[in-house]
Amino acid sequence: MGCCGSTERTKREWKPLEDRSCTDLPWFLLFTVFCVGMGSICGFTIATGGAGRLVFGYDSYGNTCGQRNEQIEGVRLSGLDQTDKKYVFFLDPCNIDIVQRKIKSMALCVSLCPDEELRTYQDLKRFAMHNGSELCSYELAGHKYPDLPERFDKCPKLPVPPSKSLPVFNRCTPVDISCYAKFAEAVVTFVSDNSVLHRLIGGVIASKEIIVGLCLLALVLSMILMVIIRYISAVLVWILTAMVVLGSLAGTSILWWLYIDHRLTANETLSKETAETTETKDAKEEAEMTRDNAQALLVYAIAATVFTVILLLLMLFMRKRVALTIALFHVAGKVFIHLPLLTLQPFCTFLALLLFWMYWGLVLLFLGTTGNPVQNEETGLTEFRLTGPLQYMTWYHAVGLIWISEFILACQQMTVAGAVVTYYYTRDKTRLPVTPILSSVLRLMRYHLGTVAKGSFIITLVKIPRLMLMYVHNQLKGKENAFARCMLKTCICCLWCLEKCLNYLNQNAYAATAINSTSFCTSARDAFVILVENALRVAAINAVGDFVLFLGKILIVTSTAFAGVLLLNYQRDYAEWVLPLIIVCLFAFLVAHCFLSIFEIVVDVLFLCFAIDTKYNDGTPGKEFYMDKALMEFVENSRKLERVVERGRNRPTEAVSVEGPEMKPMAPGTSSA
């Protein structure tokens, strides 16, 4: 399980796809135990009645509606038989605590929700007599409602609005939700004019078919871009290079022009002032300010010149590595042609995450109604809270959200890496497995779940402190001093950077595991060595490749937005365009990010395979390359360039060696003279 104390051989013998064995088995067992704990929390909430209280509802005395209840010690009116009273009725349903997001009113179990407005206590009495549903507290008799002095505190606030029960969750909800206006205003604080909100919502409703069609268009464009990006990657890369070079040259030239123009103007002004007037205090200050401005422009121009020279040298030095990025993009496009099911990975991952998040949210709601009955000191109502050691179940559940979410994302990375490794190390592409993706999933489930669990746990260890610091920062906003705020932001930023670095290393470790079937730490160490040996190539691929993929995302968003403008053109109220276009653009960016992130994983895995291939193979018999033709052409071009450079270095040496023998006989004659 240790990372640093591994006893495996230091020199890795890469044997792709030859030997398979289970990796990081203790971590698989640990993750299994953790998942059992997550399931036990759900079972505990169901067994202790928390799930039942959430679904069926409970009154302010701790009685679950629709069931027989046991007496709760110290709570009056508890332990009632509510079998015939299946609905929860709130005496004041509009009394909402916006901060805690819950209704502060007393709740009762009733047999029927009022389906008409009740304006007086006589109406309450009539409703109780005719329908058998008493809407006041249990100790009050229905036929005495109008005469009881307690009616003002223990009966519903008049008028009682008509209500209906929610499906599944048996809560009496007012038919007219206008009483929730205060809550809605607190949620939608960015809208000051309700008419604007209504127009925007009306625009969305009127354009719902167009919005669905544009979302499908974004989906199709993302899938097409993953295939054709290999044809346009070279153009995008060279456009990027030209823009950066021309931009830096233009900026430097403008700064030098401003400096020269400022110096010439300043010299003319000073010469005129010297000829016309004597030198005064104001003239001295103006001359000093002019010199300061000129000096500042000179510093800016020199700094821009240095930056431009360094940038041009880097471009010149890394041009071969840019060519490697283009070749990798070309091969990645071929991967998606041979493995079309890769395009379904974002759907599968999103579905898995969605199902898990729904389960997690449901159990969290169960936890909110689980625990020991406690009387609220402010309202006197009975609530259920987790006390003592049980309150740590919520923290355990929160950690499970992060670890299992990261585990699902890591499974996607391992699945993609396994499929790409299979493609790369299969010399004859016609002999690929029928379903490489399914084969990769089966290998993951059979051998490498422990490796994925360990890698995702490391990310969880970094993410939890960052989220805690972000929570502290939000809670102390406006209260902490500037130094504390700066330190918090610095720590959050450092942890974010560490998380990104570990994510990248984990991804390459999963690829190394897919190649060699080694444990997580061994794979991470081997991948790290390969990446360090190819640091400049990694920098070029990440810089250029990420920008190209970003341009691809922008292309999809702008294309979808342009199509949306054309389709929405028939609506002359242009204010109604805003919300539909925002929804479509956000969805297009999300879809493009999901699909192109898969493309990015493919490129990174291909590069690791390529680096291993070039390190341990040279193309000679017995050490043939596995790489694609496009990468082979890149290697051959690099070797030709190296031979040319080597010849250029050897020519002066050859000239010296030729002149040497001719000069040697002259030495004795010279000495004798």
mmCIF file of N, CA and C in Angstrom, residues 124-188:
data_model
loop_
_atom_site.group_PDB
_atom_site.id
_atom_site.type_symbol
_atom_site.label_atom_id
_atom_site.label_comp_id
_atom_site.label_asym_id
_atom_site.label_seq_id
_atom_site.Cartn_x
_atom_site.Cartn_y
_atom_site.Cartn_z
ATOM 1 N N LEU A 124 -64.488 26.786 9.930
ATOM 2 C CA LEU A 124 -63.634 25.711 10.443
ATOM 3 C C LEU A 124 -64.483 24.641 11.140
ATOM 4 N N LYS A 125 -65.456 25.108 11.947
ATOM 5 C CA LYS A 125 -66.340 24.171 12.646
ATOM 6 C C LYS A 125 -67.149 23.352 11.642
ATOM 7 N N ARG A 126 -67.725 24.040 10.637
ATOM 8 C CA ARG A 126 -68.532 23.340 9.629
ATOM 9 C C ARG A 126 -67.692 22.313 8.879
ATOM 10 N N PHE A 127 -66.450 22.671 8.517
ATOM 11 C CA PHE A 127 -65.575 21.739 7.792
ATOM 12 C C PHE A 127 -65.263 20.516 8.654
ATOM 13 N N ALA A 128 -65.033 20.737 9.965
ATOM 14 C CA ALA A 128 -64.733 19.625 10.869
ATOM 15 C C ALA A 128 -65.944 18.712 11.050
ATOM 16 N N MET A 129 -67.149 19.291 11.147
ATOM 17 C CA MET A 129 -68.350 18.495 11.348
ATOM 18 C C MET A 129 -68.730 17.693 10.100
ATOM 19 N N HIS A 130 -68.592 18.310 8.920
ATOM 20 C CA HIS A 130 -69.032 17.648 7.692
ATOM 21 C C HIS A 130 -68.017 16.638 7.165
ATOM 22 N N ASN A 131 -66.726 16.945 7.305
ATOM 23 C CA ASN A 131 -65.680 16.103 6.698
ATOM 24 C C ASN A 131 -64.900 15.282 7.718
ATOM 25 N N GLY A 132 -65.084 15.560 9.003
ATOM 26 C CA GLY A 132 -64.353 14.818 10.028
ATOM 27 C C GLY A 132 -62.886 15.168 10.085
ATOM 28 N N SER A 133 -62.494 16.305 9.506
ATOM 29 C CA SER A 133 -61.090 16.722 9.490
ATOM 30 C C SER A 133 -60.954 17.976 10.337
ATOM 31 N N GLU A 134 -60.394 17.822 11.549
ATOM 32 C CA GLU A 134 -60.239 18.943 12.468
ATOM 33 C C GLU A 134 -58.921 19.651 12.193
ATOM 34 N N LEU A 135 -58.997 20.967 11.912
ATOM 35 C CA LEU A 135 -57.830 21.741 11.495
ATOM 36 C C LEU A 135 -57.184 22.503 12.637
ATOM 37 N N CYS A 136 -57.709 22.370 13.872
ATOM 38 C CA CYS A 136 -57.090 22.984 15.043
ATOM 39 C C CYS A 136 -56.367 21.903 15.846
ATOM 40 N N SER A 137 -55.632 22.336 16.858
ATOM 41 C CA SER A 137 -54.844 21.407 17.657
ATOM 42 C C SER A 137 -55.727 20.307 18.241
ATOM 43 N N TYR A 138 -55.092 19.147 18.503
ATOM 44 C CA TYR A 138 -55.855 17.949 18.857
ATOM 45 C C TYR A 138 -56.697 18.109 20.118
ATOM 46 N N GLU A 139 -56.248 18.917 21.106
ATOM 47 C CA GLU A 139 -56.981 19.012 22.364
ATOM 48 C C GLU A 139 -58.232 19.887 22.250
ATOM 49 N N LEU A 140 -58.426 20.547 21.107
ATOM 50 C CA LEU A 140 -59.593 21.397 20.914
ATOM 51 C C LEU A 140 -60.679 20.621 20.178
ATOM 52 N N ALA A 141 -61.896 20.666 20.711
ATOM 53 C CA ALA A 141 -63.027 19.970 20.083
ATOM 54 C C ALA A 141 -63.539 20.791 18.905
ATOM 55 N N GLY A 142 -63.862 20.121 17.814
ATOM 56 C CA GLY A 142 -64.260 20.810 16.598
ATOM 57 C C GLY A 142 -65.524 21.628 16.734
ATOM 58 N N HIS A 143 -66.504 21.147 17.513
ATOM 59 C CA HIS A 143 -67.772 21.871 17.621
ATOM 60 C C HIS A 143 -67.668 23.095 18.522
ATOM 61 N N LYS A 144 -66.510 23.291 19.201
ATOM 62 C CA LYS A 144 -66.340 24.437 20.092
ATOM 63 C C LYS A 144 -65.378 25.492 19.535
ATOM 64 N N TYR A 145 -64.941 25.334 18.277
ATOM 65 C CA TYR A 145 -63.931 26.244 17.726
ATOM 66 C C TYR A 145 -64.289 27.732 17.892
ATOM 67 N N PRO A 146 -65.503 28.158 17.559
ATOM 68 C CA PRO A 146 -65.778 29.608 17.606
ATOM 69 C C PRO A 146 -65.734 30.202 19.007
ATOM 70 N N ASP A 147 -65.862 29.390 20.066
ATOM 71 C CA ASP A 147 -65.983 29.921 21.420
ATOM 72 C C ASP A 147 -64.717 29.755 22.253
ATOM 73 N N LEU A 148 -63.736 29.002 21.776
ATOM 74 C CA LEU A 148 -62.546 28.710 22.582
ATOM 75 C C LEU A 148 -61.565 29.886 22.544
ATOM 76 N N PRO A 149 -61.012 30.284 23.687
ATOM 77 C CA PRO A 149 -60.028 31.391 23.680
ATOM 78 C C PRO A 149 -58.689 30.979 23.053
ATOM 79 N N GLU A 150 -58.403 29.656 23.025
ATOM 80 C CA GLU A 150 -57.126 29.197 22.452
ATOM 81 C C GLU A 150 -57.133 29.195 20.927
ATOM 82 N N ARG A 151 -58.300 29.560 20.326
ATOM 83 C CA ARG A 151 -58.397 29.436 18.871
ATOM 84 C C ARG A 151 -57.408 30.342 18.134
ATOM 85 N N PHE A 152 -56.979 31.445 18.751
ATOM 86 C CA PHE A 152 -56.086 32.374 18.060
ATOM 87 C C PHE A 152 -54.666 31.813 17.935
ATOM 88 N N ASP A 153 -54.272 30.918 18.854
ATOM 89 C CA ASP A 153 -52.915 30.353 18.820
ATOM 90 C C ASP A 153 -52.869 28.947 18.239
ATOM 91 N N LYS A 154 -53.958 28.185 18.410
ATOM 92 C CA LYS A 154 -53.913 26.774 18.047
ATOM 93 C C LYS A 154 -54.828 26.402 16.888
ATOM 94 N N CYS A 155 -55.356 27.405 16.200
ATOM 95 C CA CYS A 155 -56.136 27.183 14.983
ATOM 96 C C CYS A 155 -55.436 27.867 13.817
ATOM 97 N N PRO A 156 -55.739 27.457 12.606
ATOM 98 C CA PRO A 156 -55.050 28.040 11.453
ATOM 99 C C PRO A 156 -55.347 29.522 11.293
ATOM 100 N N LYS A 157 -54.394 30.217 10.707
ATOM 101 C CA LYS A 157 -54.543 31.643 10.442
ATOM 102 C C LYS A 157 -55.608 31.850 9.372
ATOM 103 N N LEU A 158 -56.534 32.768 9.651
ATOM 104 C CA LEU A 158 -57.630 33.038 8.715
ATOM 105 C C LEU A 158 -57.232 34.144 7.729
ATOM 106 N N PRO A 159 -57.726 34.074 6.511
ATOM 107 C CA PRO A 159 -58.513 32.969 5.943
ATOM 108 C C PRO A 159 -57.610 31.801 5.557
ATOM 109 N N VAL A 160 -58.191 30.585 5.660
ATOM 110 C CA VAL A 160 -57.451 29.376 5.284
ATOM 111 C C VAL A 160 -57.595 29.176 3.774
ATOM 112 N N PRO A 161 -56.487 29.214 3.021
ATOM 113 C CA PRO A 161 -56.596 29.074 1.560
ATOM 114 C C PRO A 161 -56.906 27.631 1.170
ATOM 115 N N PRO A 162 -57.580 27.433 0.049
ATOM 116 C CA PRO A 162 -57.803 26.046 -0.433
ATOM 117 C C PRO A 162 -56.472 25.389 -0.770
ATOM 118 N N SER A 163 -56.386 24.085 -0.507
ATOM 119 C CA SER A 163 -55.106 23.383 -0.708
ATOM 120 C C SER A 163 -55.351 21.988 -1.254
ATOM 121 N N LYS A 164 -54.276 21.424 -1.800
ATOM 122 C CA LYS A 164 -54.283 20.051 -2.301
ATOM 123 C C LYS A 164 -53.059 19.330 -1.752
ATOM 124 N N SER A 165 -53.164 18.002 -1.669
ATOM 125 C CA SER A 165 -52.032 17.225 -1.161
ATOM 126 C C SER A 165 -51.032 16.966 -2.280
ATOM 127 N N LEU A 166 -49.745 17.018 -1.921
ATOM 128 C CA LEU A 166 -48.698 16.713 -2.882
ATOM 129 C C LEU A 166 -48.689 15.224 -3.188
ATOM 130 N N PRO A 167 -48.369 14.824 -4.414
ATOM 131 C CA PRO A 167 -48.231 13.392 -4.704
ATOM 132 C C PRO A 167 -47.037 12.816 -3.949
ATOM 133 N N VAL A 168 -47.175 11.608 -3.455
ATOM 134 C CA VAL A 168 -46.155 10.886 -2.679
ATOM 135 C C VAL A 168 -45.973 11.529 -1.307
ATOM 136 N N PHE A 169 -45.555 12.805 -1.267
ATOM 137 C CA PHE A 169 -45.372 13.503 0.003
ATOM 138 C C PHE A 169 -46.715 14.145 0.387
ATOM 139 N N ASN A 170 -47.320 13.628 1.424
ATOM 140 C CA ASN A 170 -48.696 14.004 1.750
ATOM 141 C C ASN A 170 -48.752 15.300 2.551
ATOM 142 N N ARG A 171 -48.412 16.409 1.901
ATOM 143 C CA ARG A 171 -48.480 17.722 2.536
ATOM 144 C C ARG A 171 -49.586 18.543 1.878
ATOM 145 N N CYS A 172 -50.403 19.204 2.702
ATOM 146 C CA CYS A 172 -51.431 20.098 2.171
ATOM 147 C C CYS A 172 -50.762 21.386 1.715
ATOM 148 N N THR A 173 -50.777 21.639 0.426
ATOM 149 C CA THR A 173 -50.120 22.799 -0.161
ATOM 150 C C THR A 173 -51.168 23.727 -0.739
ATOM 151 N N PRO A 174 -51.118 25.041 -0.427
ATOM 152 C CA PRO A 174 -52.097 25.982 -0.989
ATOM 153 C C PRO A 174 -52.112 25.938 -2.515
ATOM 154 N N VAL A 175 -53.326 25.973 -3.076
ATOM 155 C CA VAL A 175 -53.464 25.980 -4.531
ATOM 156 C C VAL A 175 -52.891 27.263 -5.107
ATOM 157 N N ASP A 176 -53.180 28.397 -4.449
ATOM 158 C CA ASP A 176 -52.641 29.684 -4.869
ATOM 159 C C ASP A 176 -51.339 29.914 -4.109
ATOM 160 N N ILE A 177 -50.236 29.882 -4.830
ATOM 161 C CA ILE A 177 -48.917 29.988 -4.180
ATOM 162 C C ILE A 177 -48.482 31.441 -4.047
ATOM 163 N N SER A 178 -49.424 32.376 -4.149
ATOM 164 C CA SER A 178 -49.054 33.785 -4.023
ATOM 165 C C SER A 178 -48.526 34.104 -2.628
ATOM 166 N N CYS A 179 -48.896 33.278 -1.639
ATOM 167 C CA CYS A 179 -48.408 33.544 -0.288
ATOM 168 C C CYS A 179 -46.919 33.278 -0.159
ATOM 169 N N TYR A 180 -46.343 32.622 -1.160
ATOM 170 C CA TYR A 180 -44.904 32.380 -1.153
ATOM 171 C C TYR A 180 -44.149 33.495 -1.874
ATOM 172 N N ALA A 181 -44.818 34.621 -2.124
ATOM 173 C CA ALA A 181 -44.188 35.702 -2.882
ATOM 174 C C ALA A 181 -42.947 36.228 -2.166
ATOM 175 N N LYS A 182 -43.030 36.320 -0.837
ATOM 176 C CA LYS A 182 -41.884 36.822 -0.089
ATOM 177 C C LYS A 182 -40.677 35.915 -0.264
ATOM 178 N N PHE A 183 -40.944 34.606 -0.206
ATOM 179 C CA PHE A 183 -39.860 33.644 -0.399
ATOM 180 C C PHE A 183 -39.303 33.735 -1.819
ATOM 181 N N ALA A 184 -40.196 33.867 -2.798
ATOM 182 C CA ALA A 184 -39.749 33.956 -4.191
ATOM 183 C C ALA A 184 -38.932 35.215 -4.422
ATOM 184 N N GLU A 185 -39.335 36.330 -3.789
ATOM 185 C CA GLU A 185 -38.583 37.563 -3.950
ATOM 186 C C GLU A 185 -37.193 37.435 -3.348
ATOM 187 N N ALA A 186 -37.075 36.689 -2.251
ATOM 188 C CA ALA A 186 -35.759 36.502 -1.644
ATOM 189 C C ALA A 186 -34.870 35.629 -2.511
ATOM 190 N N VAL A 187 -35.467 34.670 -3.218
ATOM 191 C CA VAL A 187 -34.680 33.798 -4.091
ATOM 192 C C VAL A 187 -34.287 34.525 -5.369
ATOM 193 N N VAL A 188 -35.264 35.210 -5.975
ATOM 194 C CA VAL A 188 -35.011 35.894 -7.245
ATOM 195 C C VAL A 188 -34.742 37.364 -6.944
#
